[in-house]
Coordinates of C-alpha atoms in Angstrom, one line a residue:
M1 CA 6.4 59.2 40.2
N2 CA 3.4 58.7 42.8
R3 CA 2.7 62.4 42.8
K4 CA 2.5 62.3 39.0
L5 CA 0.1 59.6 38.8
A6 CA -2.3 61.2 41.4
A7 CA -1.8 64.5 39.4
F8 CA -3.0 62.7 36.1
V9 CA -5.7 60.8 37.7
L10 CA -7.2 64.2 39.0
M11 CA -6.7 65.7 35.6
L12 CA -8.9 62.8 33.8
T13 CA -11.7 63.8 36.5
L14 CA -11.7 67.4 35.8
P15 CA -13.9 69.4 33.5
A16 CA -12.4 70.5 30.4
G17 CA -12.3 74.0 31.4
L18 CA -10.5 73.5 34.8
L19 CA -8.2 70.9 33.2
F20 CA -6.6 73.6 30.9
G21 CA -7.3 76.5 33.0
C22 CA -3.9 77.9 34.6
G23 CA -2.8 80.6 36.8
S24 CA -0.2 83.5 36.2
T25 CA 1.2 83.7 32.7
A26 CA 4.6 84.8 32.3
D27 CA 3.4 88.5 31.8
G28 CA 1.6 88.4 35.1
N29 CA -1.9 87.9 33.6
T30 CA -4.1 85.4 35.4
G31 CA -6.8 82.9 34.4
T32 CA -5.4 81.9 31.0
D33 CA -7.7 79.6 29.5
I34 CA -5.3 76.9 27.6
S35 CA -8.2 75.2 26.3
E36 CA -9.4 77.6 24.2
E37 CA -5.8 77.8 22.8
A38 CA -5.9 74.1 22.1
E39 CA -9.3 73.9 20.4
S40 CA -8.3 76.8 18.2
N41 CA -5.1 75.0 17.4
V42 CA -6.9 71.6 16.7
S43 CA -9.4 73.5 14.5
E44 CA -6.6 75.2 12.6
A45 CA -4.9 71.9 12.2
A46 CA -8.1 70.2 10.7
E47 CA -8.4 73.0 8.2
T48 CA -5.2 72.2 6.8
E49 CA -5.6 68.3 6.7
A50 CA -7.2 68.4 3.5
D51 CA -4.3 69.7 1.8
I52 CA -1.7 67.8 3.8
S53 CA -0.8 65.6 0.8
E54 CA 0.3 68.9 -1.4
E55 CA 2.5 70.2 1.6
T56 CA 6.1 69.3 2.0
D57 CA 7.4 67.9 5.3
A58 CA 9.0 71.3 5.7
D59 CA 5.8 73.0 5.5
L60 CA 4.1 70.8 8.1
L61 CA 6.9 70.9 10.6
Q62 CA 6.9 74.6 10.3
E63 CA 3.0 74.8 11.0
T64 CA 3.6 72.2 13.9
E65 CA 6.1 74.5 15.6
S66 CA 4.3 77.6 15.0
D67 CA 1.3 76.1 16.7
A68 CA 3.4 74.5 19.6
S69 CA 4.8 78.0 20.2
Q70 CA 1.5 79.7 20.2
S71 CA 0.3 76.9 22.8
A72 CA 3.3 77.2 25.0
E73 CA 3.7 81.0 25.6
S74 CA 5.4 80.4 28.9
D75 CA 6.5 77.6 31.1
T76 CA 4.3 79.0 33.8
D77 CA 1.1 78.2 31.4
L78 CA 2.2 74.8 30.8
Y79 CA 3.5 73.8 34.4
W80 CA 0.8 70.9 34.2
F81 CA 2.2 69.5 31.0
E82 CA 5.6 68.4 32.6
D83 CA 4.1 67.7 35.9
V84 CA 1.8 65.0 35.1
A85 CA 3.7 62.9 32.6
E86 CA 7.3 61.3 32.5
H87 CA 8.8 62.6 29.4
E88 CA 12.0 61.2 27.9
T89 CA 14.7 63.6 27.3
I90 CA 17.4 61.1 26.4
S91 CA 16.5 57.9 24.2
V92 CA 18.7 55.4 22.5
G93 CA 17.6 53.6 19.3
A94 CA 19.5 50.8 17.3
E95 CA 22.3 52.9 15.9
H96 CA 21.5 56.5 17.2
I97 CA 20.9 58.6 20.3
V98 CA 18.6 61.7 20.6
A99 CA 18.5 64.0 23.5
L100 CA 16.2 67.1 24.8
K101 CA 18.0 70.4 25.3
S102 CA 16.9 72.7 28.0
D103 CA 15.9 75.3 25.4
G104 CA 13.4 72.9 23.8
T105 CA 15.9 72.3 20.7
V106 CA 17.0 68.7 20.1
V107 CA 20.4 67.0 19.3
A108 CA 21.0 63.5 17.7
A109 CA 23.9 61.5 16.9
G110 CA 24.6 58.2 15.2
N111 CA 23.6 56.4 12.0
N112 CA 21.2 58.6 9.8
D113 CA 20.7 56.6 6.7
D114 CA 16.9 57.1 7.1
G115 CA 17.0 60.7 8.3
Q116 CA 16.4 59.7 12.1
C117 CA 18.8 62.4 13.0
D118 CA 17.5 65.1 10.9
V119 CA 16.4 66.9 14.1
S120 CA 18.4 70.3 14.2
D121 CA 15.5 72.6 13.2
W122 CA 13.2 71.3 15.8
E123 CA 11.9 73.8 18.6
N124 CA 9.5 74.0 21.5
V125 CA 9.9 70.3 22.0
A126 CA 8.7 68.6 25.3
A127 CA 10.0 65.0 24.9
V128 CA 11.7 62.9 22.4
S129 CA 11.9 59.3 21.8
A130 CA 14.1 57.0 19.5
G131 CA 12.8 54.1 17.7
Y132 CA 15.1 51.6 16.1
D133 CA 15.6 54.0 13.0
H134 CA 13.1 56.6 13.5
T135 CA 12.8 59.5 16.0
A136 CA 9.5 61.2 17.5
A137 CA 9.0 64.5 19.3
L138 CA 5.9 65.9 21.4
Y139 CA 5.7 69.5 21.0
Y140 CA 4.5 71.8 23.6
G141 CA 0.6 71.8 23.0
G142 CA 0.7 68.2 22.3
M143 CA 1.5 67.8 18.7
V144 CA 3.5 64.9 17.6
W145 CA 6.3 64.7 14.7
A146 CA 8.5 62.0 13.7
V147 CA 11.4 61.6 11.1
G148 CA 13.2 58.4 9.8
F149 CA 12.3 55.0 8.4
N150 CA 8.6 55.3 7.7
G151 CA 7.9 51.6 7.5
Y152 CA 7.5 49.5 4.3
K153 CA 3.9 49.4 5.0
T154 CA 3.7 50.6 8.9
H155 CA 3.8 54.5 8.2
T156 CA 5.6 54.7 11.5
C157 CA 6.3 58.5 10.9
S158 CA 3.5 59.9 8.5
D159 CA 0.7 58.7 10.3
V160 CA 1.3 60.7 13.5
Y161 CA 0.9 64.0 11.3
D162 CA -2.9 63.3 11.4
W163 CA -3.0 62.9 15.2
S164 CA -4.8 65.6 17.2
Q165 CA -2.8 68.2 19.8
K166 CA -4.3 66.5 22.7
N167 CA -1.4 64.1 23.3
L168 CA 0.3 64.1 26.6
T169 CA 3.4 62.1 26.1
I170 CA 5.0 59.6 23.4
C171 CA 7.0 56.5 22.9
A172 CA 8.8 55.2 19.8
R173 CA 10.5 51.9 19.8
Q174 CA 11.4 49.6 16.8
D175 CA 8.8 50.1 14.2
V176 CA 6.0 51.7 16.3
T177 CA 5.1 55.1 17.4
M178 CA 2.8 55.9 20.4
A179 CA 1.1 58.5 22.0
L180 CA -1.1 58.8 25.3
K181 CA -3.8 61.3 25.0
F182 CA -5.3 63.7 27.7
D183 CA -8.3 61.5 28.0
G184 CA -6.1 58.2 29.0
T185 CA -6.6 56.6 25.8
V186 CA -3.9 55.4 23.3
M187 CA -2.6 56.1 19.7
A188 CA -0.3 54.0 17.9
T189 CA 1.0 53.6 14.5
G190 CA 3.6 51.3 12.8
E191 CA 3.3 47.8 13.8
D192 CA -0.4 46.4 14.2
Y193 CA -0.7 46.5 18.1
D194 CA -4.3 46.8 19.1
V195 CA -4.5 49.5 21.7
S196 CA -8.1 50.7 20.7
G197 CA -9.6 49.3 24.0
W198 CA -7.1 50.8 26.4
T199 CA -8.5 53.4 28.9
D200 CA -7.5 55.1 32.0
I201 CA -3.8 54.8 31.0
V202 CA -1.2 57.1 32.5
A203 CA 2.0 55.7 31.0
I204 CA 2.9 54.0 27.9
E205 CA 6.1 52.2 26.6
A206 CA 6.9 50.1 23.5
G207 CA 9.5 47.2 23.0
G208 CA 10.8 45.2 20.3
M209 CA 7.8 42.9 19.6
H210 CA 5.1 44.3 22.2
V211 CA 3.7 47.4 23.9
M212 CA 2.5 48.1 27.4
G213 CA 0.5 50.7 29.3
V214 CA -0.1 51.4 32.9
R215 CA -3.5 52.2 34.3
S216 CA -4.2 54.8 36.9
D217 CA -4.8 52.0 39.5
G218 CA -1.4 50.6 39.2
T219 CA -2.5 47.6 36.9
V220 CA -0.9 46.9 33.3
V221 CA -2.2 46.3 30.1
A222 CA -0.1 44.7 27.1
A223 CA -0.5 44.0 23.5
G224 CA 1.7 42.1 20.9
N225 CA 3.8 38.8 20.6
N226 CA 3.6 36.7 23.7
D227 CA 5.6 33.8 22.5
Y228 CA 7.8 34.0 25.9
G229 CA 4.8 35.0 28.0
Q230 CA 6.0 38.8 28.2
C231 CA 2.3 40.1 27.8
D232 CA 1.2 37.8 31.0
V233 CA 1.1 40.9 33.1
S234 CA -2.5 41.2 34.0
G235 CA -1.7 40.1 37.6
W236 CA 0.8 43.0 38.2
T237 CA -0.3 45.6 40.9
D238 CA 1.0 48.9 42.4
I239 CA 3.1 49.5 39.1
V240 CA 4.2 53.1 38.3
A241 CA 6.2 52.4 35.3
V242 CA 6.9 49.6 32.5
S243 CA 9.7 48.7 30.1
P244 CA 9.2 46.1 27.6
G245 CA 12.3 44.6 26.2
G246 CA 13.0 42.4 23.2
W247 CA 11.0 39.4 24.5
Y248 CA 10.4 40.3 28.0
S249 CA 8.8 42.9 30.4
V250 CA 9.9 45.0 33.3
G251 CA 7.8 46.8 35.7
L252 CA 8.5 49.2 38.6
K253 CA 6.5 48.8 41.6
S254 CA 5.7 52.1 43.8
D255 CA 8.0 50.7 46.8
G256 CA 11.1 50.9 44.5
T257 CA 11.0 47.0 43.7
V258 CA 10.9 45.7 40.3
V259 CA 9.3 42.7 38.6
A260 CA 9.8 40.9 35.3
V261 CA 8.3 38.4 32.9
G262 CA 9.3 36.6 29.6
D263 CA 12.5 35.5 28.1
N264 CA 15.2 35.1 30.6
M265 CA 18.0 33.7 28.5
D266 CA 20.6 36.1 29.5
G267 CA 19.3 37.0 33.1
Q268 CA 17.8 40.0 32.0
C269 CA 14.6 39.2 34.3
D270 CA 16.7 38.7 37.2
V271 CA 15.7 41.8 39.0
A272 CA 13.8 40.1 42.1
D273 CA 16.5 41.6 44.5
W274 CA 16.6 45.4 43.4
T275 CA 15.5 47.9 45.7
D276 CA 15.3 51.7 45.8
I277 CA 14.9 52.0 42.2
V278 CA 13.4 54.9 40.5
A279 CA 13.5 54.3 36.8
I280 CA 13.8 51.1 34.7
S281 CA 14.9 50.7 30.9
A282 CA 14.8 47.3 28.9
G283 CA 17.0 46.7 26.1
G284 CA 17.1 43.9 23.7
G285 CA 18.5 41.6 26.3
H286 CA 19.7 43.8 29.1
T287 CA 17.8 45.5 31.8
L288 CA 18.8 48.7 33.5
G289 CA 17.6 50.3 37.0
L290 CA 18.4 53.7 38.2
K291 CA 18.5 54.1 41.9
S292 CA 17.6 56.9 44.1
D293 CA 21.2 57.7 44.8
G294 CA 22.0 58.4 41.1
T295 CA 23.7 54.9 40.7
V296 CA 22.5 52.4 38.1
V297 CA 22.3 48.7 38.2
A298 CA 22.3 46.2 35.2
V299 CA 21.6 42.6 34.4
G300 CA 21.4 40.5 31.2
N301 CA 23.5 40.2 28.1
N302 CA 26.9 42.0 28.4
D303 CA 28.4 41.1 25.2
F304 CA 29.4 44.7 24.2
G305 CA 29.6 45.7 27.9
Q306 CA 26.2 47.3 27.8
C307 CA 25.9 46.2 31.5
N308 CA 29.3 48.0 32.6
V309 CA 27.5 50.8 34.2
T310 CA 28.5 50.3 37.8
E311 CA 30.8 53.1 38.0
W312 CA 28.0 55.6 36.9
T313 CA 27.3 58.4 39.4
D314 CA 24.9 61.2 39.7
I315 CA 22.5 59.7 36.9
V316 CA 19.1 61.1 36.6
E317 CA 17.7 59.3 33.5
I318 CA 18.4 56.1 31.7
S319 CA 17.8 54.5 28.1
A320 CA 18.6 51.2 26.8
C321 CA 18.3 49.4 23.3
E322 CA 20.2 46.7 21.6
G323 CA 23.5 46.2 23.0
I324 CA 23.5 50.1 24.2
S325 CA 23.2 51.8 27.4
A326 CA 22.8 55.6 28.0
G327 CA 22.6 57.7 31.0
L328 CA 22.0 61.5 31.7
R329 CA 23.8 63.2 34.5
S330 CA 22.5 65.8 36.6
D331 CA 24.7 68.3 34.9
G332 CA 23.3 67.7 31.3
T333 CA 25.8 65.5 30.2
I334 CA 25.7 62.1 28.8
V335 CA 27.5 58.6 29.4
L336 CA 27.5 55.7 27.2
A337 CA 28.3 52.0 27.3
G338 CA 28.2 49.0 25.1
D339 CA 28.0 48.8 21.2
V340 CA 28.2 52.3 20.4
N341 CA 29.3 53.4 16.9
D342 CA 31.6 56.2 16.0
E343 CA 29.0 58.6 15.3
M344 CA 27.4 58.3 18.4
L345 CA 30.2 59.4 20.5
E346 CA 29.4 62.8 19.6
A347 CA 27.0 62.5 22.4
L348 CA 29.5 62.5 24.9
E349 CA 30.1 66.2 24.0
W350 CA 26.6 67.4 24.4
T351 CA 26.0 69.7 27.3
D352 CA 22.8 71.2 28.8
I353 CA 20.5 68.3 28.1
K354 CA 17.4 68.7 29.8
V355 CA 16.8 67.2 33.3
P356 CA 13.6 65.3 33.4
V357 CA 10.8 65.9 36.0
R358 CA 10.7 62.9 38.0

């Protein structure tokens, strides 16, 4: 995590030519200039924006995947893309789960009333993230796509089609979709969260009623509802990751300890004694922590058994939502706990889910 933050900070200080210039490509050529490819792709995307209202979602998705494929000619070219950001490879929504496979395709299971599981034709994907009833994807090359509930007025999905390609990572939660751009600024659509003034950001996360960002200096910013003081994080330092819950916020410090603030009705903020933590995930009223030995700890509401994770082992990624906990094993399989519907149980049969770079 510290290596990634350091790499991103360095990336922000480099001229554009150095930032996107990489070494050997898959075919052995050197000096590939990815910045030229990205600029070309952005230009092509801009030319199509005038006709976007006349195109179908299928047409737009095909163009997105085509541009992503051109930008991601090889894993070697884009080593920096995964090395400087924490990308979600499993993510739980209110009633569905989505996961990124090692080949860049995506699988989803659960409630599909709003089309949030319609991901079977996605390719060249670098990261996925589940909102309550929508799903977002970050394509190699930095383009964002989303399916599912588009909000009554919030345009949770459709507004991301106009975002440029220069996105480093994404986050979807409840009725918001966010993207962290290469320049350290943040885009958000859906709920009306003001992130326009955020700069020098290296990580983003969204919760039920608020959103958070980590700056390169380890401090934290937050926007949204603050009824329980969940946005009172200005004094946090040395933070490497954040996770907003329903009415509370959790932060992971570089020394593996955890801090939390906000609503603690169910003990979801009782994390002061956690140590050796490498990842955190806050649900609606429970909190998960992944330890360096691959085990998981949990506190908070356990009405559906969502905190019954003490026997999980060999875990490399975690995700929590309302009453649900999910974990990814190092062998690419999934474990689940809590209020899991019958359709979501399909995830227990998945294999070859991508293990994130950490």
